[in-house]
Amino acid sequence: QMQLQESGPGLVKPSETLSLTCTVSGGSISSGGYYWSWIRQHPGKGLEWMGYNYYSGSTHYNPSLKSRVTISVDTSKNQFSLKLSSVTAADTAVYYCASEGDRGAFDIWGQGTMVTVSS
Amino acid sequence: EIVLTQSPATLSLSPGERATLSCRASQSISSYLAWYQQKPGQAPRLLIYDASNRATGIPARFSGSGSGTDFTLTISSLEPEDFAVYYCQQRSNWPPGYTFGQGTKLEIK
């Protein structure tokens, strides 16, 4: 069964770039039909979809973040990554990677990683 | 952007009771409507997809219904482990993207 695992720094300084990686196990990231997404949750708040990289390589981002976010796939490492530039304290959140297998729903999630933006 | 509004914000019930959670979309959406359960410190877990299909391993007491703009998650008889926060979510084909409702907290009365 496919599993996802986030990794990356738990503390990022304001104005810097947040970088996280999601490692896919139990399946191939280059197999067809998956949307590889990042979703975040501010402390005590709801869920916010940030963007996806489709297995074909196309990407789409939340318009509220579009200018700052990049999601890329590394098929050689079976990973996909998130980069969020020019972070502020408002980007402090738990970041989840998740996959959607064209059912319109995220059926596989990582356990989440807390990222704090602070000097 | 399609906005999903969940109600109520908080629902207080006892084990054994029936829970009915609502999700209303700001415009008619496709059947790409999903429901998730989230417990403290955990990632969300998919319960329902395509409005009414239970995900793998989800107990039969969970059911989803609805179409157009109004959707419902029903838990027929609450178990102690069902008390959590529930989110609905939709997928748009154009522009591509996803939105979540703000959540309903199901708490023990």
mmCIF file of C-alpha atoms in Angstrom:
data_model
loop_
_atom_site.group_PDB
_atom_site.id
_atom_site.type_symbol
_atom_site.label_atom_id
_atom_site.label_comp_id
_atom_site.label_asym_id
_atom_site.label_seq_id
_atom_site.Cartn_x
_atom_site.Cartn_y
_atom_site.Cartn_z
ATOM 1 C CA GLN A 1 0.000 0.000 0.000
ATOM 2 C CA MET A 2 1.306 3.416 -0.929
ATOM 3 C CA GLN A 3 2.579 5.626 1.903
ATOM 4 C CA LEU A 4 3.780 9.221 2.042
ATOM 5 C CA GLN A 5 6.328 10.782 4.399
ATOM 6 C CA GLU A 6 7.180 14.470 4.707
ATOM 7 C CA SER A 7 10.628 15.724 5.636
ATOM 8 C CA GLY A 8 12.331 19.075 5.950
ATOM 9 C CA PRO A 9 13.261 21.846 8.393
ATOM 10 C CA GLY A 10 10.871 22.600 11.207
ATOM 11 C CA LEU A 11 12.040 26.207 11.497
ATOM 12 C CA VAL A 12 12.419 28.739 8.692
ATOM 13 C CA LYS A 13 13.402 32.404 8.953
ATOM 14 C CA PRO A 14 11.123 35.156 7.635
ATOM 15 C CA SER A 15 11.730 36.098 3.974
ATOM 16 C CA GLU A 16 13.469 32.760 3.282
ATOM 17 C CA THR A 17 12.194 29.814 1.234
ATOM 18 C CA LEU A 18 10.423 26.897 2.905
ATOM 19 C CA SER A 19 11.423 23.570 1.343
ATOM 20 C CA LEU A 20 9.774 20.234 2.095
ATOM 21 C CA THR A 21 10.009 16.815 0.498
ATOM 22 C CA CYS A 22 7.491 13.993 0.373
ATOM 23 C CA THR A 23 8.840 10.489 -0.152
ATOM 24 C CA VAL A 24 6.534 7.977 -1.782
ATOM 25 C CA SER A 25 6.857 4.325 -0.763
ATOM 26 C CA GLY A 26 4.902 1.281 -1.845
ATOM 27 C CA GLY A 27 4.328 2.650 -5.316
ATOM 28 C CA SER A 28 5.862 4.646 -8.145
ATOM 29 C CA ILE A 29 5.416 8.391 -8.379
ATOM 30 C CA SER A 30 5.553 8.089 -12.163
ATOM 31 C CA SER A 31 2.672 5.642 -12.376
ATOM 32 C CA GLY A 32 -0.341 7.113 -14.072
ATOM 33 C CA GLY A 33 -3.277 9.057 -12.745
ATOM 34 C CA TYR A 34 -2.038 10.603 -9.514
ATOM 35 C CA TYR A 35 -2.196 14.212 -8.439
ATOM 36 C CA TRP A 36 0.602 14.906 -5.937
ATOM 37 C CA SER A 37 -0.499 17.720 -3.640
ATOM 38 C CA TRP A 38 0.579 19.794 -0.683
ATOM 39 C CA ILE A 39 -2.018 20.864 1.850
ATOM 40 C CA ARG A 40 -1.445 22.962 4.948
ATOM 41 C CA GLN A 41 -3.270 23.595 8.183
ATOM 42 C CA HIS A 42 -2.659 26.685 10.261
ATOM 43 C CA PRO A 43 -2.710 26.052 14.030
ATOM 44 C CA GLY A 44 -6.256 25.351 15.148
ATOM 45 C CA LYS A 45 -7.640 26.098 11.689
ATOM 46 C CA GLY A 46 -8.956 24.299 8.624
ATOM 47 C CA LEU A 47 -7.261 22.792 5.580
ATOM 48 C CA GLU A 48 -5.832 24.770 2.661
ATOM 49 C CA TRP A 49 -4.857 23.119 -0.626
ATOM 50 C CA MET A 50 -1.634 24.661 -1.920
ATOM 51 C CA GLY A 51 -1.130 22.995 -5.279
ATOM 52 C CA TYR A 52 -0.413 19.811 -7.184
ATOM 53 C CA ASN A 53 1.917 18.278 -9.684
ATOM 54 C CA TYR A 54 0.138 15.800 -11.917
ATOM 55 C CA TYR A 55 2.050 12.669 -12.921
ATOM 56 C CA SER A 56 2.296 14.030 -16.467
ATOM 57 C CA GLY A 57 4.189 17.042 -15.138
ATOM 58 C CA SER A 58 1.479 19.680 -15.260
ATOM 59 C CA THR A 59 1.084 21.842 -12.180
ATOM 60 C CA HIS A 60 -1.679 23.961 -10.695
ATOM 61 C CA TYR A 61 -1.528 26.154 -7.639
ATOM 62 C CA ASN A 62 -3.916 27.869 -5.265
ATOM 63 C CA PRO A 63 -4.312 31.390 -6.678
ATOM 64 C CA SER A 64 -3.747 32.830 -3.204
ATOM 65 C CA LEU A 65 -0.232 31.359 -3.218
ATOM 66 C CA LYS A 66 0.515 31.083 -6.917
ATOM 67 C CA SER A 67 3.365 33.546 -7.082
ATOM 68 C CA ARG A 68 5.237 31.950 -4.173
ATOM 69 C CA VAL A 69 4.741 28.188 -4.527
ATOM 70 C CA THR A 70 6.433 25.556 -6.657
ATOM 71 C CA ILE A 71 5.740 21.811 -6.571
ATOM 72 C CA SER A 72 8.108 19.517 -8.434
ATOM 73 C CA VAL A 73 8.549 15.778 -8.881
ATOM 74 C CA ASP A 74 11.801 13.801 -8.798
ATOM 75 C CA THR A 75 11.045 10.421 -10.337
ATOM 76 C CA SER A 76 14.581 9.134 -9.695
ATOM 77 C CA LYS A 77 14.056 9.522 -5.949
ATOM 78 C CA ASN A 78 10.308 8.786 -5.941
ATOM 79 C CA GLN A 79 9.721 12.126 -4.241
ATOM 80 C CA PHE A 80 7.856 15.349 -4.764
ATOM 81 C CA SER A 81 8.750 18.657 -3.210
ATOM 82 C CA LEU A 82 7.291 21.952 -2.072
ATOM 83 C CA LYS A 83 9.016 25.311 -2.201
ATOM 84 C CA LEU A 84 7.307 28.362 -0.719
ATOM 85 C CA SER A 85 9.216 31.604 -1.080
ATOM 86 C CA SER A 86 9.244 34.813 0.959
ATOM 87 C CA VAL A 87 7.676 33.211 4.014
ATOM 88 C CA THR A 88 6.194 35.153 6.903
ATOM 89 C CA ALA A 89 4.768 34.141 10.265
ATOM 90 C CA ALA A 90 1.457 33.582 8.466
ATOM 91 C CA ASP A 91 3.018 30.545 6.790
ATOM 92 C CA THR A 92 3.474 28.785 10.126
ATOM 93 C CA ALA A 93 1.425 25.618 9.769
ATOM 94 C CA VAL A 94 1.379 21.845 9.599
ATOM 95 C CA TYR A 95 2.207 20.833 6.031
ATOM 96 C CA TYR A 96 0.801 17.616 4.602
ATOM 97 C CA CYS A 97 1.622 15.878 1.367
ATOM 98 C CA ALA A 98 -1.263 13.921 -0.128
ATOM 99 C CA SER A 99 -2.200 12.082 -3.280
ATOM 100 C CA GLU A 100 -5.418 11.956 -5.249
ATOM 101 C CA GLY A 101 -6.025 9.081 -7.602
ATOM 102 C CA ASP A 102 -8.554 10.815 -9.860
ATOM 103 C CA ARG A 103 -11.469 10.189 -7.521
ATOM 104 C CA GLY A 104 -11.537 13.839 -6.582
ATOM 105 C CA ALA A 105 -10.438 12.986 -3.041
ATOM 106 C CA PHE A 106 -7.163 12.675 -1.171
ATOM 107 C CA ASP A 107 -6.991 9.036 -0.187
ATOM 108 C CA ILE A 108 -3.386 8.946 0.983
ATOM 109 C CA TRP A 109 -1.810 11.463 3.367
ATOM 110 C CA GLY A 110 1.534 11.879 5.029
ATOM 111 C CA GLN A 111 1.515 12.299 8.788
ATOM 112 C CA GLY A 112 2.244 16.019 8.485
ATOM 113 C CA THR A 113 5.176 18.164 9.502
ATOM 114 C CA MET A 114 5.023 21.350 11.554
ATOM 115 C CA VAL A 115 6.886 24.324 10.128
ATOM 116 C CA THR A 116 7.381 27.469 12.162
ATOM 117 C CA VAL A 117 8.457 30.732 10.579
ATOM 118 C CA SER A 118 10.448 32.732 13.090
ATOM 119 C CA SER A 119 13.737 34.556 13.384
ATOM 120 C CA GLU B 1 -13.721 29.947 -6.452
ATOM 121 C CA ILE B 2 -16.299 27.578 -5.006
ATOM 122 C CA VAL B 3 -16.871 28.095 -1.294
ATOM 123 C CA LEU B 4 -18.002 25.218 0.905
ATOM 124 C CA THR B 5 -19.951 26.100 4.047
ATOM 125 C CA GLN B 6 -20.345 23.446 6.723
ATOM 126 C CA SER B 7 -22.976 23.427 9.427
ATOM 127 C CA PRO B 8 -23.216 23.308 12.294
ATOM 128 C CA ALA B 9 -19.804 24.505 13.437
ATOM 129 C CA THR B 10 -20.111 22.302 16.525
ATOM 130 C CA LEU B 11 -22.412 19.353 17.099
ATOM 131 C CA SER B 12 -22.855 17.932 20.597
ATOM 132 C CA LEU B 13 -24.234 14.408 20.714
ATOM 133 C CA SER B 14 -24.011 11.238 22.792
ATOM 134 C CA PRO B 15 -22.705 7.820 21.759
ATOM 135 C CA GLY B 16 -25.423 5.845 20.028
ATOM 136 C CA GLU B 17 -27.098 8.935 18.579
ATOM 137 C CA ARG B 18 -27.347 9.794 14.901
ATOM 138 C CA ALA B 19 -25.182 12.614 13.521
ATOM 139 C CA THR B 20 -26.079 14.669 10.462
ATOM 140 C CA LEU B 21 -23.460 17.065 9.099
ATOM 141 C CA SER B 22 -24.136 19.474 6.245
ATOM 142 C CA CYS B 23 -21.936 20.907 3.498
ATOM 143 C CA ARG B 24 -23.294 23.540 1.112
ATOM 144 C CA ALA B 25 -21.486 24.728 -2.020
ATOM 145 C CA SER B 26 -21.674 28.289 -3.322
ATOM 146 C CA GLN B 27 -22.512 26.894 -6.770
ATOM 147 C CA SER B 28 -23.462 23.543 -8.185
ATOM 148 C CA ILE B 29 -20.534 21.142 -8.161
ATOM 149 C CA SER B 30 -19.829 17.805 -9.750
ATOM 150 C CA SER B 31 -19.939 14.608 -7.752
ATOM 151 C CA TYR B 32 -16.360 15.291 -6.627
ATOM 152 C CA LEU B 33 -17.405 15.860 -3.014
ATOM 153 C CA ALA B 34 -15.475 14.132 -0.263
ATOM 154 C CA TRP B 35 -15.652 13.924 3.519
ATOM 155 C CA TYR B 36 -12.742 13.536 5.945
ATOM 156 C CA GLN B 37 -12.373 12.847 9.654
ATOM 157 C CA GLN B 38 -9.522 14.438 11.583
ATOM 158 C CA LYS B 39 -8.513 13.669 15.149
ATOM 159 C CA PRO B 40 -6.075 15.823 17.165
ATOM 160 C CA GLY B 41 -2.492 15.414 16.028
ATOM 161 C CA GLN B 42 -3.445 13.234 13.069
ATOM 162 C CA ALA B 43 -3.747 13.705 9.345
ATOM 163 C CA PRO B 44 -7.246 13.757 7.891
ATOM 164 C CA ARG B 45 -8.681 10.374 6.911
ATOM 165 C CA LEU B 46 -10.837 9.968 3.834
ATOM 166 C CA LEU B 47 -14.320 8.692 4.676
ATOM 167 C CA ILE B 48 -16.462 9.356 1.602
ATOM 168 C CA TYR B 49 -15.662 10.200 -2.026
ATOM 169 C CA ASP B 50 -17.908 11.004 -4.986
ATOM 170 C CA ALA B 51 -20.489 12.214 -2.445
ATOM 171 C CA SER B 52 -21.678 8.747 -1.449
ATOM 172 C CA ASN B 53 -18.929 6.129 -1.817
ATOM 173 C CA ARG B 54 -17.241 4.880 1.328
ATOM 174 C CA ALA B 55 -13.468 4.706 1.198
ATOM 175 C CA THR B 56 -11.678 1.450 1.882
ATOM 176 C CA GLY B 57 -12.087 0.247 5.453
ATOM 177 C CA ILE B 58 -14.673 2.845 6.480
ATOM 178 C CA PRO B 59 -17.476 1.389 8.637
ATOM 179 C CA ALA B 60 -20.978 1.176 7.203
ATOM 180 C CA ARG B 61 -22.322 3.592 9.849
ATOM 181 C CA PHE B 62 -20.793 6.390 7.758
ATOM 182 C CA SER B 63 -22.812 7.416 4.718
ATOM 183 C CA GLY B 64 -22.832 10.349 2.349
ATOM 184 C CA SER B 65 -25.552 11.800 0.182
ATOM 185 C CA GLY B 66 -26.456 14.833 -1.864
ATOM 186 C CA SER B 67 -25.924 16.498 -5.213
ATOM 187 C CA GLY B 68 -25.749 19.942 -6.752
ATOM 188 C CA THR B 69 -25.065 22.289 -3.843
ATOM 189 C CA ASP B 70 -26.241 20.350 -0.777
ATOM 190 C CA PHE B 71 -24.426 17.383 0.695
ATOM 191 C CA THR B 72 -24.764 15.444 3.935
ATOM 192 C CA LEU B 73 -22.583 13.133 5.982
ATOM 193 C CA THR B 74 -24.550 10.856 8.276
ATOM 194 C CA ILE B 75 -23.181 8.720 11.088
ATOM 195 C CA SER B 76 -25.988 6.346 11.960
ATOM 196 C CA SER B 77 -24.987 5.460 15.528
ATOM 197 C CA LEU B 78 -22.069 7.280 17.086
ATOM 198 C CA GLU B 79 -19.178 5.306 18.509
ATOM 199 C CA PRO B 80 -16.765 6.910 21.025
ATOM 200 C CA GLU B 81 -14.036 7.035 18.367
ATOM 201 C CA ASP B 82 -16.218 9.107 16.013
ATOM 202 C CA PHE B 83 -15.866 12.316 18.005
ATOM 203 C CA ALA B 84 -13.552 14.421 15.858
ATOM 204 C CA VAL B 85 -13.554 17.242 13.311
ATOM 205 C CA TYR B 86 -15.115 16.558 9.911
ATOM 206 C CA TYR B 87 -14.306 18.389 6.671
ATOM 207 C CA CYS B 88 -15.939 18.349 3.280
ATOM 208 C CA GLN B 89 -13.879 18.994 0.141
ATOM 209 C CA GLN B 90 -14.591 19.505 -3.539
ATOM 210 C CA ARG B 91 -12.484 19.286 -6.669
ATOM 211 C CA SER B 92 -12.950 21.697 -9.561
ATOM 212 C CA ASN B 93 -11.945 20.696 -13.052
ATOM 213 C CA TRP B 94 -11.673 24.296 -14.228
ATOM 214 C CA PRO B 95 -9.897 26.128 -12.932
ATOM 215 C CA PRO B 96 -8.235 23.067 -11.471
ATOM 216 C CA GLY B 97 -8.135 23.016 -7.718
ATOM 217 C CA TYR B 98 -9.650 21.926 -4.459
ATOM 218 C CA THR B 99 -11.414 23.674 -1.606
ATOM 219 C CA PHE B 100 -12.312 22.519 1.886
ATOM 220 C CA GLY B 101 -15.132 23.485 4.175
ATOM 221 C CA GLN B 102 -14.253 25.097 7.480
ATOM 222 C CA GLY B 103 -15.072 21.943 9.445
ATOM 223 C CA THR B 104 -17.649 20.646 11.909
ATOM 224 C CA LYS B 105 -16.499 19.630 15.360
ATOM 225 C CA LEU B 106 -18.417 16.630 16.639
ATOM 226 C CA GLU B 107 -18.121 16.593 20.408
ATOM 227 C CA ILE B 108 -19.409 14.364 23.179
ATOM 228 C CA LYS B 109 -22.454 15.737 24.957
#
